[in-house]
Short mmCIF file of C-alpha atoms and ligand atoms in Angstrom, two decimals:
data_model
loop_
_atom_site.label_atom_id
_atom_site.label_comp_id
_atom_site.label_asym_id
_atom_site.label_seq_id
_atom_site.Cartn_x
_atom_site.Cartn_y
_atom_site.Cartn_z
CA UNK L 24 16.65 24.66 3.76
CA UNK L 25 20.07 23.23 2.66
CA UNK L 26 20.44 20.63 0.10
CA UNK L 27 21.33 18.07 3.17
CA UNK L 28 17.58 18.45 4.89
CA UNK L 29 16.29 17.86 1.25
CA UNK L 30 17.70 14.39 1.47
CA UNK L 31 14.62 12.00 2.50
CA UNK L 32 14.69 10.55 5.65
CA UNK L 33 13.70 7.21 7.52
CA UNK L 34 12.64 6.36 11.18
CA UNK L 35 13.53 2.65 11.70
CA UNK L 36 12.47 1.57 15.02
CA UNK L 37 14.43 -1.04 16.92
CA UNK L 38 17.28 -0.24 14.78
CA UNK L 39 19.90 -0.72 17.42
CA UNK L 40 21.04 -4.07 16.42
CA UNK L 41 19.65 -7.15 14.11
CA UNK L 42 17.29 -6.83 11.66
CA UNK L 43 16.13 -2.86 12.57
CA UNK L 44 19.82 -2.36 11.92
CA UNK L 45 19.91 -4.19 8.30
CA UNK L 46 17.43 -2.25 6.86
CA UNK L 47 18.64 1.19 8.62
CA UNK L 48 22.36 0.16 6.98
CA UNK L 49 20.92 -0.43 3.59
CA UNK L 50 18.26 2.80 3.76
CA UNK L 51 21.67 4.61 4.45
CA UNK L 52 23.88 3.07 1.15
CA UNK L 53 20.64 4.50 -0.58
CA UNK L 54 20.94 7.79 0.56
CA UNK L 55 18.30 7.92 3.61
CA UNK L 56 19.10 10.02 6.34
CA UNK L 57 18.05 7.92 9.31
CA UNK L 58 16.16 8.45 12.05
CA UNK L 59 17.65 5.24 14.36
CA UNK L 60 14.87 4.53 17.10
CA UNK L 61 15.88 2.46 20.12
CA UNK L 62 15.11 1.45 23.41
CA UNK L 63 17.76 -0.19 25.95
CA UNK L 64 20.25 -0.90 23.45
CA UNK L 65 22.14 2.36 23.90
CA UNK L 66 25.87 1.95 23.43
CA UNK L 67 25.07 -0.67 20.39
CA UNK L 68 22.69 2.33 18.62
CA UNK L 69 25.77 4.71 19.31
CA UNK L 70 28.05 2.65 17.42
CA UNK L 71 25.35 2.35 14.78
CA UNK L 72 25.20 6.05 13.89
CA UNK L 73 28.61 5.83 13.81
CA UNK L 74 28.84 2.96 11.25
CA UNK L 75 25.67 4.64 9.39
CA UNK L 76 27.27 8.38 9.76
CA UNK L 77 30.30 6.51 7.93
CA UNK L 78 28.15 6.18 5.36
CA UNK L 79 27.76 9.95 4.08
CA UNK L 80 24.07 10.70 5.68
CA UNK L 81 23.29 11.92 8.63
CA UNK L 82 22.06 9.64 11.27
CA UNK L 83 20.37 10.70 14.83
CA UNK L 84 19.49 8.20 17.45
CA UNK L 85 15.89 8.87 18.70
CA UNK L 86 15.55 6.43 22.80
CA UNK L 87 11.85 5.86 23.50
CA UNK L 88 9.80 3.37 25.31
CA UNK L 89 7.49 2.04 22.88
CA UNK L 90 5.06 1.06 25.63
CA UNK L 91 4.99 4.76 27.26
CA UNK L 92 3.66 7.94 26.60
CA UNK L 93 7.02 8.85 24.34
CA UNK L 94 5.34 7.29 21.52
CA UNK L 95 3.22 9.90 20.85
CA UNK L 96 5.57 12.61 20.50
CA UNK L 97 8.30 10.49 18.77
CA UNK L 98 7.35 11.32 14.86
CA UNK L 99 7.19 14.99 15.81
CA UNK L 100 10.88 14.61 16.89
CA UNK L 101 12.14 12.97 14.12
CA UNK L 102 10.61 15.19 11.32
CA UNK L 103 11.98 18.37 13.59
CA UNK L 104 15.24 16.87 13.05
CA UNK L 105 14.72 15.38 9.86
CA UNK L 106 11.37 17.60 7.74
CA UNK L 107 12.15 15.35 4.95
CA UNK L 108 10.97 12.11 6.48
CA UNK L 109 9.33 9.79 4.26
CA UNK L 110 9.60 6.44 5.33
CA UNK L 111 8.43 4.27 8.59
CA UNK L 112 9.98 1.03 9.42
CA UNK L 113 7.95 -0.80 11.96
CA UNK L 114 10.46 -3.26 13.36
CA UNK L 115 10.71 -3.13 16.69
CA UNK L 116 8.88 -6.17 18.73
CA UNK L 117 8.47 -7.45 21.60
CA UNK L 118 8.64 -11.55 21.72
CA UNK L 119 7.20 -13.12 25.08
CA UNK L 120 6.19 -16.67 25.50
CA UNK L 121 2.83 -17.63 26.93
CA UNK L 122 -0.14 -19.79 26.54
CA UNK L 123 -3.42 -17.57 26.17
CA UNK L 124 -4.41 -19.15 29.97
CA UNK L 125 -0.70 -18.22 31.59
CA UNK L 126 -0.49 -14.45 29.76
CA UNK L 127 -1.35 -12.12 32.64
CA UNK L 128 -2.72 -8.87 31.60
CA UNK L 129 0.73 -6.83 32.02
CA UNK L 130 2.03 -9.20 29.51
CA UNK L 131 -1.23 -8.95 27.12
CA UNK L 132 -0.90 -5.16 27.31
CA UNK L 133 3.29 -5.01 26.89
CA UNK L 134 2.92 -7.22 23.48
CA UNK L 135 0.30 -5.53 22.26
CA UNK L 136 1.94 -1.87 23.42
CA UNK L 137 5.24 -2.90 21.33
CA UNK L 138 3.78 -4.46 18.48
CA UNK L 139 0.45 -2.83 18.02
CA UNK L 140 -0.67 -0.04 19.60
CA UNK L 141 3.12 1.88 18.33
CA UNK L 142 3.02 1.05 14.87
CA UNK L 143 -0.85 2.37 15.30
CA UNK L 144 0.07 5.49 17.13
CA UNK L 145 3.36 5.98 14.62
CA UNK L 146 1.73 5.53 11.14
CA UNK L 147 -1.21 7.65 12.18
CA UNK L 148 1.01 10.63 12.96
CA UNK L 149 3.48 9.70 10.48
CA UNK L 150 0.58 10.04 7.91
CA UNK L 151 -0.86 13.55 9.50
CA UNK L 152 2.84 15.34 9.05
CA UNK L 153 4.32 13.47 6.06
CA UNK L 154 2.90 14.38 2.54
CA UNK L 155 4.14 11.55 0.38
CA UNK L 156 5.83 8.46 1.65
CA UNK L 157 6.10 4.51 2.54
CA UNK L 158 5.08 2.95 5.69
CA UNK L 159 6.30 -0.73 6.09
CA UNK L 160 5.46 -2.92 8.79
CA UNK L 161 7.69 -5.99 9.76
CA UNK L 162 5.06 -8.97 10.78
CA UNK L 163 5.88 -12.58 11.62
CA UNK L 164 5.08 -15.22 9.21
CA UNK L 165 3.27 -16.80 12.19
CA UNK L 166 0.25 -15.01 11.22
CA UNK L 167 -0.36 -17.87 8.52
CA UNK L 168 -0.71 -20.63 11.67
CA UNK L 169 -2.30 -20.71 15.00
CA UNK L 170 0.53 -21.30 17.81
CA UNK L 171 -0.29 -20.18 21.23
CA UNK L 172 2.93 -20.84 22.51
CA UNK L 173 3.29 -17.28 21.57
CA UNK L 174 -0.68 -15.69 22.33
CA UNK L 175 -0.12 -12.51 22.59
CA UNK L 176 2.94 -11.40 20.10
CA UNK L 177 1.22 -13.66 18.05
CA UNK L 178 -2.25 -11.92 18.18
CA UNK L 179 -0.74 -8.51 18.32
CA UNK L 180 1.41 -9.53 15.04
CA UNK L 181 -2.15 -10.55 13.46
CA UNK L 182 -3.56 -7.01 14.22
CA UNK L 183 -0.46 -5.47 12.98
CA UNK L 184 -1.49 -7.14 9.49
CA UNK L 185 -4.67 -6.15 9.49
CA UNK L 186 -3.34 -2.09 10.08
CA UNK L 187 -1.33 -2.60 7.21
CA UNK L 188 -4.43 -3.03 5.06
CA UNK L 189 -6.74 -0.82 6.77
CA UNK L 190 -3.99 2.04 6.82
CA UNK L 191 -3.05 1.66 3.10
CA UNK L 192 -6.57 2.16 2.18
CA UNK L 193 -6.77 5.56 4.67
CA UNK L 194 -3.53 6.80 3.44
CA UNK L 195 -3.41 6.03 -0.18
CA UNK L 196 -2.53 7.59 -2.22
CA UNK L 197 0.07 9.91 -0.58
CA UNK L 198 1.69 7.23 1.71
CA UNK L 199 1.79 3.18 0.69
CA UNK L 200 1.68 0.84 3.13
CA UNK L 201 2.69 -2.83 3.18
CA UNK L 202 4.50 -5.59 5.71
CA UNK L 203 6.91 -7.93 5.36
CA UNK L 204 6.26 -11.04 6.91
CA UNK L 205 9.84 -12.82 8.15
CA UNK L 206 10.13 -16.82 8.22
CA UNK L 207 13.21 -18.40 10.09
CA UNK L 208 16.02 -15.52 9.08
CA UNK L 209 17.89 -14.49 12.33
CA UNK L 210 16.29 -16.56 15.16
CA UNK L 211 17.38 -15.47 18.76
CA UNK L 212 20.67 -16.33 20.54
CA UNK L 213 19.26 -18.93 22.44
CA UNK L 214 17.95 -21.08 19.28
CA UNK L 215 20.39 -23.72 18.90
CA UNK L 216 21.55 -25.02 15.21
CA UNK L 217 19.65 -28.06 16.19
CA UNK L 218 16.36 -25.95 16.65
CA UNK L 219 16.97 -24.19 13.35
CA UNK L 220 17.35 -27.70 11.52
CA UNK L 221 14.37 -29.04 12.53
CA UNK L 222 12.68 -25.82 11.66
CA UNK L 223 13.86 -26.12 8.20
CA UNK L 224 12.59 -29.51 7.47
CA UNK L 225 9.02 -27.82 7.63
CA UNK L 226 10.49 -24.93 4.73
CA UNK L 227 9.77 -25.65 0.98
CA UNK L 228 13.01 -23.44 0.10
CA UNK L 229 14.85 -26.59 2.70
CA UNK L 230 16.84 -23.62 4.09
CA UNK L 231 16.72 -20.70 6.83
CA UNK L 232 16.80 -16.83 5.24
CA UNK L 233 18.69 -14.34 4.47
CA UNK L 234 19.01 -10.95 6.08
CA UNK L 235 19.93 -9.43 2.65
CA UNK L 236 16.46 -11.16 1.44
CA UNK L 237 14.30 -9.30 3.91
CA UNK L 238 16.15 -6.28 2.86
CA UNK L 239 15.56 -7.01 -0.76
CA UNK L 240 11.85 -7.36 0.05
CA UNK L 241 11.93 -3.87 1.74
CA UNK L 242 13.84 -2.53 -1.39
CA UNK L 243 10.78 -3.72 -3.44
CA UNK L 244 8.53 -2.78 -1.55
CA UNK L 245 10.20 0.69 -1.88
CA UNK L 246 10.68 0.92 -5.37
CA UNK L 247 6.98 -0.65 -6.57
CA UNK L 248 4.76 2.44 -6.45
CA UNK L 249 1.85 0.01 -7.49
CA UNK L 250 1.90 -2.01 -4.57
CA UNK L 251 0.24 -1.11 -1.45
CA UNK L 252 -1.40 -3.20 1.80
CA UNK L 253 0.05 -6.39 1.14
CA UNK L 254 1.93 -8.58 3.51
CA UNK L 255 4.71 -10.32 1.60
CA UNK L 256 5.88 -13.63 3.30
CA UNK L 257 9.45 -13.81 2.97
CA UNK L 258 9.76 -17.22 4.76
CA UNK L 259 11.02 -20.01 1.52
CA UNK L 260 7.08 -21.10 1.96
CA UNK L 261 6.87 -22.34 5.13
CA UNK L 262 3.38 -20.62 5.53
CA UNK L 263 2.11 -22.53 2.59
CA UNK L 264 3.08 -25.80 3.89
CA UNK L 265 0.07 -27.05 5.10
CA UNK L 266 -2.01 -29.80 4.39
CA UNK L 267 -3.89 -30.45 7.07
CA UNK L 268 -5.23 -34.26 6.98
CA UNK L 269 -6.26 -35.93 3.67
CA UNK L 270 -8.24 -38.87 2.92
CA UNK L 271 -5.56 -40.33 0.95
CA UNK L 272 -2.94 -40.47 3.57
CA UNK L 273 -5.28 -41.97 6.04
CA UNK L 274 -3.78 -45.90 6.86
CA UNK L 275 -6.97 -47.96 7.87
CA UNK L 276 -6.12 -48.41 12.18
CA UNK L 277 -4.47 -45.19 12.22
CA UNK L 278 -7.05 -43.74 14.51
CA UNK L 279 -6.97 -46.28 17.21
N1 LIG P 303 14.55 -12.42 13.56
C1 LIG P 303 13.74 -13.13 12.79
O1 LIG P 303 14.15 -14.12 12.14
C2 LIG P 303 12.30 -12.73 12.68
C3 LIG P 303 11.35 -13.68 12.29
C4 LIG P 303 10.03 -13.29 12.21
C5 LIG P 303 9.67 -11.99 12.48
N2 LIG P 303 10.62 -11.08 12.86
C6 LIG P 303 10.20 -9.70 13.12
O2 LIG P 303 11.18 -8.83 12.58
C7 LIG P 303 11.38 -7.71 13.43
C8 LIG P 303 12.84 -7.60 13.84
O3 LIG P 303 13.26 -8.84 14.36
P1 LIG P 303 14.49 -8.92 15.37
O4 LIG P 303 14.69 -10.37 15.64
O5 LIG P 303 15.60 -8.09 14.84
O6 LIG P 303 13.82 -8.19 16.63
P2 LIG P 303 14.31 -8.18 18.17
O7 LIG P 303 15.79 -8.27 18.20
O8 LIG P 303 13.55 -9.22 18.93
O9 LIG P 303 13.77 -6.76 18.66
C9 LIG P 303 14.07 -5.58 17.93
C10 LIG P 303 14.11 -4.41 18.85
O10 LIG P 303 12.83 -4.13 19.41
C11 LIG P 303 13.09 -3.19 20.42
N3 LIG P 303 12.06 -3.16 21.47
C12 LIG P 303 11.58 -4.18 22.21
N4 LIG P 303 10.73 -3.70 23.16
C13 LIG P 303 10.69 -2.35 23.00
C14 LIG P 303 10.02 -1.28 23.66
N5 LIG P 303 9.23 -1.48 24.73
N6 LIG P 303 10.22 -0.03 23.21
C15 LIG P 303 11.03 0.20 22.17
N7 LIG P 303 11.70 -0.74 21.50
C16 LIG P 303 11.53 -2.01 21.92
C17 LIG P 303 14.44 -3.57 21.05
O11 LIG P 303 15.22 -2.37 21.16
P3 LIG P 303 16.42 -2.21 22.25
O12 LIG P 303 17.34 -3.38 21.97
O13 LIG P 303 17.02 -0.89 21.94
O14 LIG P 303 15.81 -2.28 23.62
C18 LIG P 303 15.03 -4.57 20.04
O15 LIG P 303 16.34 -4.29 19.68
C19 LIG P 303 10.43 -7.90 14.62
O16 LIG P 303 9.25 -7.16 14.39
C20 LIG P 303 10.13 -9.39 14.61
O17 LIG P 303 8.87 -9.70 15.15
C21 LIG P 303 11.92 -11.44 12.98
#
Protein backbone atom coordinates (compact mmCIF):
# COMPACT_ATOMS: atom_id res chain seq x y z
CA UNK A 1 0.00 0.00 0.00
CA UNK A 2 1.47 3.52 -0.66
CA UNK A 3 1.60 6.16 1.89
CA UNK A 4 -1.43 7.97 -0.20
CA UNK A 5 -4.09 4.87 0.49
CA UNK A 6 -2.87 5.18 4.19
CA UNK A 7 -4.47 8.58 4.28
CA UNK A 8 -8.09 8.05 5.96
CA UNK A 9 -10.88 8.51 3.95
CA UNK A 10 -14.58 9.89 4.09
CA UNK A 11 -17.86 9.06 2.14
CA UNK A 12 -20.05 12.23 2.37
CA UNK A 13 -23.27 11.64 0.75
CA UNK A 14 -25.08 14.43 -1.02
CA UNK A 15 -21.88 16.17 -1.23
CA UNK A 16 -22.50 17.72 -4.59
CA UNK A 17 -23.41 21.09 -3.46
CA UNK A 18 -24.60 22.86 0.03
CA UNK A 19 -24.07 21.57 3.15
CA UNK A 20 -22.72 17.75 1.90
CA UNK A 21 -20.20 19.96 0.17
CA UNK A 22 -19.09 22.07 3.44
CA UNK A 23 -18.23 19.33 5.36
CA UNK A 24 -16.57 17.28 2.29
CA UNK A 25 -14.38 20.82 1.75
CA UNK A 26 -13.39 20.98 5.34
CA UNK A 27 -12.79 16.86 5.73
CA UNK A 28 -10.41 17.66 2.72
CA UNK A 29 -8.27 20.90 4.47
CA UNK A 30 -7.91 18.07 7.20
CA UNK A 31 -6.41 15.67 5.15
CA UNK A 32 -9.49 13.21 4.27
CA UNK A 33 -9.46 11.67 1.08
CA UNK A 34 -13.09 11.89 0.03
CA UNK A 35 -15.36 9.71 -1.15
CA UNK A 36 -18.04 12.54 -2.79
CA UNK A 37 -21.51 10.66 -3.11
CA UNK A 38 -24.14 12.21 -5.36
CA UNK A 39 -27.15 11.77 -7.14
CA UNK A 40 -28.42 14.19 -10.08
CA UNK A 41 -26.11 16.86 -9.36
CA UNK A 42 -23.43 15.67 -11.77
CA UNK A 43 -21.56 18.53 -13.39
CA UNK A 44 -21.73 20.51 -9.82
CA UNK A 45 -19.96 17.12 -8.02
CA UNK A 46 -17.39 17.30 -11.01
CA UNK A 47 -16.39 20.67 -10.23
CA UNK A 48 -16.30 19.64 -6.59
CA UNK A 49 -13.53 17.05 -6.94
CA UNK A 50 -11.94 19.48 -8.75
CA UNK A 51 -12.05 22.22 -6.04
CA UNK A 52 -11.43 19.29 -3.34
CA UNK A 53 -8.55 17.57 -5.65
CA UNK A 54 -7.10 21.30 -5.40
CA UNK A 55 -6.80 20.63 -2.12
CA UNK A 56 -3.87 17.91 -2.06
CA UNK A 57 -6.19 14.60 -1.43
CA UNK A 58 -7.61 12.61 -3.62
CA UNK A 59 -11.25 12.91 -4.26
CA UNK A 60 -13.59 10.30 -6.35
CA UNK A 61 -17.17 11.00 -7.09
CA UNK A 62 -19.29 7.88 -6.22
CA UNK A 63 -23.48 8.58 -8.43
CA UNK A 64 -26.08 6.41 -6.70
CA UNK A 65 -29.74 6.49 -6.17
CA UNK A 66 -30.22 6.40 -2.60
CA UNK A 67 -33.69 4.96 -3.03
CA UNK A 68 -32.43 1.90 -5.36
CA UNK A 69 -30.70 -1.14 -5.08
CA UNK A 70 -27.10 0.89 -5.52
CA UNK A 71 -27.19 1.47 -1.94
CA UNK A 72 -26.19 -1.68 -1.02
CA UNK A 73 -23.14 -2.01 -2.90
CA UNK A 74 -22.06 1.67 -2.48
CA UNK A 75 -19.63 1.23 0.81
CA UNK A 76 -18.01 -1.71 -0.95
CA UNK A 77 -17.08 0.78 -3.74
CA UNK A 78 -15.79 3.36 -1.84
CA UNK A 79 -13.46 1.32 0.50
CA UNK A 80 -12.19 -0.53 -2.98
CA UNK A 81 -11.19 2.82 -3.96
CA UNK A 82 -10.43 4.19 -0.76
CA UNK A 83 -9.41 0.80 2.08
CA UNK A 84 -8.72 3.51 4.46
CA UNK A 85 -12.25 4.76 4.94
CA UNK A 86 -13.15 5.79 8.28
CA UNK A 87 -15.75 8.18 8.33
CA UNK A 88 -19.66 8.31 7.15
CA UNK A 89 -21.41 11.51 6.62
CA UNK A 90 -25.10 10.97 6.37
CA UNK A 91 -26.24 14.12 4.63
CA UNK A 92 -28.07 13.53 1.90
CA UNK A 93 -32.11 14.09 2.29
CA UNK A 94 -34.85 14.17 0.71
CA UNK A 95 -37.38 17.22 1.77
CA UNK A 96 -41.12 16.72 0.48
CA UNK A 97 -44.08 18.52 1.82
CA UNK A 98 -47.20 16.71 2.92
CA UNK A 99 -49.77 16.38 5.55
CA UNK A 100 -49.78 12.68 7.01
CA UNK A 101 -53.57 12.40 5.14
CA UNK A 102 -52.15 13.86 1.52
CA UNK A 103 -48.59 11.64 1.66
CA UNK A 104 -49.32 8.81 -0.77
CA UNK A 105 -47.34 5.77 -0.19
CA UNK A 106 -44.63 6.50 -3.08
CA UNK A 107 -43.93 9.57 -1.18
CA UNK A 108 -43.93 7.72 2.43
CA UNK A 109 -41.52 5.16 0.94
CA UNK A 110 -39.11 7.91 -1.16
CA UNK A 111 -38.59 9.95 2.34
CA UNK A 112 -38.08 7.24 4.25
CA UNK A 113 -35.70 5.45 1.32
CA UNK A 114 -33.45 8.80 1.36
CA UNK A 115 -33.40 9.54 4.85
CA UNK A 116 -33.75 6.24 6.59
CA UNK A 117 -33.53 3.17 5.16
CA UNK A 118 -29.69 4.55 3.41
CA UNK A 119 -28.15 5.78 6.37
CA UNK A 120 -29.50 2.18 7.83
CA UNK A 121 -28.22 0.17 4.96
CA UNK A 122 -24.77 2.50 4.87
CA UNK A 123 -23.72 2.45 8.60
CA UNK A 124 -24.49 -1.23 8.82
CA UNK A 125 -22.02 -2.07 6.07
CA UNK A 126 -19.87 0.73 6.84
CA UNK A 127 -19.52 -0.91 10.35
CA UNK A 128 -19.01 -4.72 8.88
CA UNK A 129 -15.81 -3.48 6.59
CA UNK A 130 -14.41 -0.54 8.61
CA UNK A 131 -12.41 -1.42 11.84
CA UNK A 132 -12.24 1.87 13.65
CA UNK A 133 -14.10 4.96 12.67
CA UNK A 134 -16.97 7.81 13.02
CA UNK A 135 -20.36 7.63 11.67
CA UNK A 136 -22.29 11.01 11.79
CA UNK A 137 -25.71 11.50 10.86
CA UNK A 138 -27.11 14.99 9.78
CA UNK A 139 -30.88 15.20 11.40
CA UNK A 140 -33.23 18.17 11.39
CA UNK A 141 -33.80 20.04 14.49
CA UNK A 142 -37.49 19.38 13.71
CA UNK A 143 -37.26 16.28 15.62
CA UNK A 144 -37.70 18.49 18.90
CA UNK A 145 -41.51 19.62 17.52
CA UNK A 146 -44.37 17.95 15.90
CA UNK A 147 -45.06 19.68 12.32
CA UNK A 148 -46.84 17.64 9.82
CA UNK A 149 -46.46 19.99 7.22
CA UNK A 150 -43.50 17.85 6.65
CA UNK A 151 -44.92 13.92 7.84
CA UNK A 152 -42.83 11.93 6.35
CA UNK A 153 -39.11 13.66 6.20
CA UNK A 154 -40.11 14.58 9.43
CA UNK A 155 -40.82 11.00 10.76
CA UNK A 156 -38.04 9.51 8.76
CA UNK A 157 -35.62 12.32 10.36
CA UNK A 158 -37.04 11.03 13.91
CA UNK A 159 -36.00 7.38 13.04
CA UNK A 160 -32.76 8.57 11.77
CA UNK A 161 -32.17 9.80 15.53
CA UNK A 162 -33.13 6.98 17.03
CA UNK A 163 -30.31 4.81 14.59
CA UNK A 164 -27.89 7.09 15.82
CA UNK A 165 -28.36 5.78 19.35
CA UNK A 166 -29.18 2.31 18.67
CA UNK A 167 -26.07 2.06 16.21
CA UNK A 168 -23.58 3.70 18.65
CA UNK A 169 -24.44 1.20 21.18
CA UNK A 170 -23.94 -1.89 18.36
CA UNK A 171 -20.83 -0.39 17.10
CA UNK A 172 -19.04 0.98 20.03
CA UNK A 173 -16.40 0.84 20.62
CA UNK A 174 -14.68 0.55 17.19
CA UNK A 175 -16.94 3.10 15.33
CA UNK A 176 -18.79 6.30 17.29
CA UNK A 177 -21.78 7.43 16.19
CA UNK A 178 -23.59 10.73 16.70
CA UNK A 179 -25.96 13.41 14.58
CA UNK A 180 -26.02 16.76 14.19
CA UNK A 181 -29.22 18.27 14.31
CA UNK A 182 -29.31 21.68 11.88
CA UNK A 183 -31.70 24.73 12.88
CA UNK A 184 -32.31 27.53 10.18
CA UNK A 185 -28.52 27.52 8.49
CA UNK A 186 -28.94 27.35 4.63
CA UNK A 187 -32.74 27.22 4.00
CA UNK A 188 -33.72 26.43 0.28
CA UNK A 189 -33.72 28.86 -2.68
CA UNK A 190 -37.20 29.43 -2.54
CA UNK A 191 -37.25 30.75 1.27
CA UNK A 192 -37.45 34.36 0.99
CA UNK A 193 -35.44 36.80 3.55
CA UNK A 194 -38.86 37.54 4.80
CA UNK A 195 -39.45 33.75 5.67
CA UNK A 196 -36.04 33.55 7.32
CA UNK A 197 -36.92 36.70 9.57
CA UNK A 198 -39.84 35.49 10.89
CA UNK A 199 -38.14 32.23 11.53
CA UNK A 200 -35.63 33.93 13.61
CA UNK A 201 -37.93 35.68 15.92
CA UNK A 202 -38.73 32.07 17.30
CA UNK A 203 -34.44 31.54 17.81
CA UNK A 204 -32.95 32.34 21.31
CA UNK A 205 -29.45 33.06 19.48
CA UNK A 206 -32.09 36.03 17.41
CA UNK A 207 -30.11 34.92 14.31
CA UNK A 208 -30.03 32.17 11.39
CA UNK A 209 -26.61 29.76 11.39
CA UNK A 210 -23.66 29.37 10.15
CA UNK A 211 -22.38 26.80 7.71
CA UNK A 212 -18.90 27.01 9.36
CA UNK A 213 -20.94 26.20 12.77
CA UNK A 214 -22.35 22.93 11.54
CA UNK A 215 -18.92 22.19 10.38
CA UNK A 216 -17.46 23.06 13.71
CA UNK A 217 -20.00 20.69 15.30
CA UNK A 218 -18.82 17.88 12.89
CA UNK A 219 -15.14 18.82 13.80
CA UNK A 220 -16.13 18.06 17.47
CA UNK A 221 -17.81 15.52 17.01
CA UNK A 222 -14.63 14.19 15.26
CA UNK A 223 -12.12 15.04 17.59
CA UNK A 224 -14.18 13.97 21.08
CA UNK A 225 -13.43 10.24 21.31
CA UNK A 226 -15.73 10.28 24.49
CA UNK A 227 -18.75 11.18 22.83
CA UNK A 228 -20.91 8.81 21.11
CA UNK A 229 -25.00 8.57 20.18
CA UNK A 230 -25.86 11.96 20.83
CA UNK A 231 -27.74 14.31 18.62
CA UNK A 232 -26.30 17.79 19.04
CA UNK A 233 -28.82 20.61 18.08
CA UNK A 234 -26.97 23.18 16.37
CA UNK A 235 -30.03 25.48 15.86
CA UNK A 236 -29.17 28.98 18.48
CA UNK A 237 -32.05 27.07 20.70
CA UNK A 238 -34.85 27.19 18.77
CA UNK A 239 -35.75 23.56 19.91
CA UNK A 240 -35.76 24.69 23.47
CA UNK A 241 -38.11 27.43 22.92
CA UNK A 242 -41.11 26.10 24.07
CA UNK A 243 -43.41 26.85 26.63
CA UNK A 244 -46.38 25.53 25.83
CA UNK A 245 -49.34 27.42 27.82
CA UNK A 246 -48.87 28.61 31.44
CA UNK A 247 -51.22 29.58 34.04
CA UNK A 248 -49.60 32.80 34.48
CA UNK A 249 -50.00 34.10 31.03
CA UNK A 250 -53.59 33.14 30.91
CA UNK A 251 -55.79 36.80 30.63
CA UNK A 252 -59.26 35.97 32.29
CA UNK A 253 -61.74 35.99 28.64
CA UNK A 254 -58.96 34.76 26.69
CA UNK A 255 -60.72 31.54 25.95
CA UNK A 256 -63.91 32.87 24.61
N1 LIG B 1 -30.05 23.40 4.95
C1 LIG B 1 -30.42 23.54 6.21
O1 LIG B 1 -30.44 24.66 6.77
C2 LIG B 1 -30.81 22.32 6.99
C3 LIG B 1 -31.63 22.46 8.12
C4 LIG B 1 -31.99 21.31 8.81
C5 LIG B 1 -31.52 20.08 8.41
N2 LIG B 1 -30.72 19.98 7.30
C6 LIG B 1 -30.23 18.65 6.91
O2 LIG B 1 -28.87 18.78 6.51
C7 LIG B 1 -28.60 17.93 5.40
C8 LIG B 1 -28.07 18.74 4.24
O3 LIG B 1 -28.95 19.81 3.98
P1 LIG B 1 -29.01 20.47 2.52
O4 LIG B 1 -29.97 21.60 2.64
O5 LIG B 1 -27.62 20.72 2.06
O6 LIG B 1 -29.65 19.25 1.72
P2 LIG B 1 -30.34 19.25 0.26
O7 LIG B 1 -29.69 20.29 -0.58
O8 LIG B 1 -31.82 19.34 0.43
O9 LIG B 1 -30.02 17.77 -0.24
C9 LIG B 1 -28.70 17.27 -0.21
C10 LIG B 1 -28.51 16.26 -1.29
O10 LIG B 1 -29.31 15.10 -1.08
C11 LIG B 1 -29.21 14.39 -2.29
N3 LIG B 1 -30.34 13.47 -2.52
C12 LIG B 1 -31.67 13.74 -2.51
N4 LIG B 1 -32.36 12.64 -2.90
C13 LIG B 1 -31.44 11.67 -3.17
C14 LIG B 1 -31.51 10.33 -3.62
N5 LIG B 1 -32.68 9.73 -3.93
N6 LIG B 1 -30.36 9.64 -3.77
C15 LIG B 1 -29.18 10.22 -3.50
N7 LIG B 1 -29.04 11.48 -3.08
C16 LIG B 1 -30.16 12.20 -2.92
C17 LIG B 1 -29.17 15.42 -3.42
O11 LIG B 1 -28.11 15.05 -4.31
P3 LIG B 1 -28.08 15.51 -5.88
O12 LIG B 1 -28.18 17.03 -5.83
O13 LIG B 1 -26.78 15.02 -6.38
O14 LIG B 1 -29.26 14.89 -6.56
C18 LIG B 1 -28.88 16.74 -2.68
O15 LIG B 1 -27.85 17.49 -3.23
C19 LIG B 1 -29.92 17.20 5.10
O16 LIG B 1 -29.89 15.94 5.71
C20 LIG B 1 -30.98 18.08 5.72
O17 LIG B 1 -32.12 17.36 6.11
C21 LIG B 1 -30.38 21.07 6.58
Amino acid sequence: MTEIDLRPAALVTGAATRLGLAFARALAMQGFDIALHYHHSKSEAEAAIDEITALGVHCQGFQCDLAGEGVNTLVDEVVERFPALQLLINCASAYTAAKIAETTPALLKQQFEVNFFAPFLLSGRFASVVQRGAIINIIDNKIAFQQNNYAAYLLSKKALAELTTLSAAEFAPNIRVNGIAPGVVLPGSNRTEDYIAWRVQGIPAGRQGHVSELVAAMNYLLQNEFVTGQVLYVDGGESINQRGLNAEDYVPGSGS
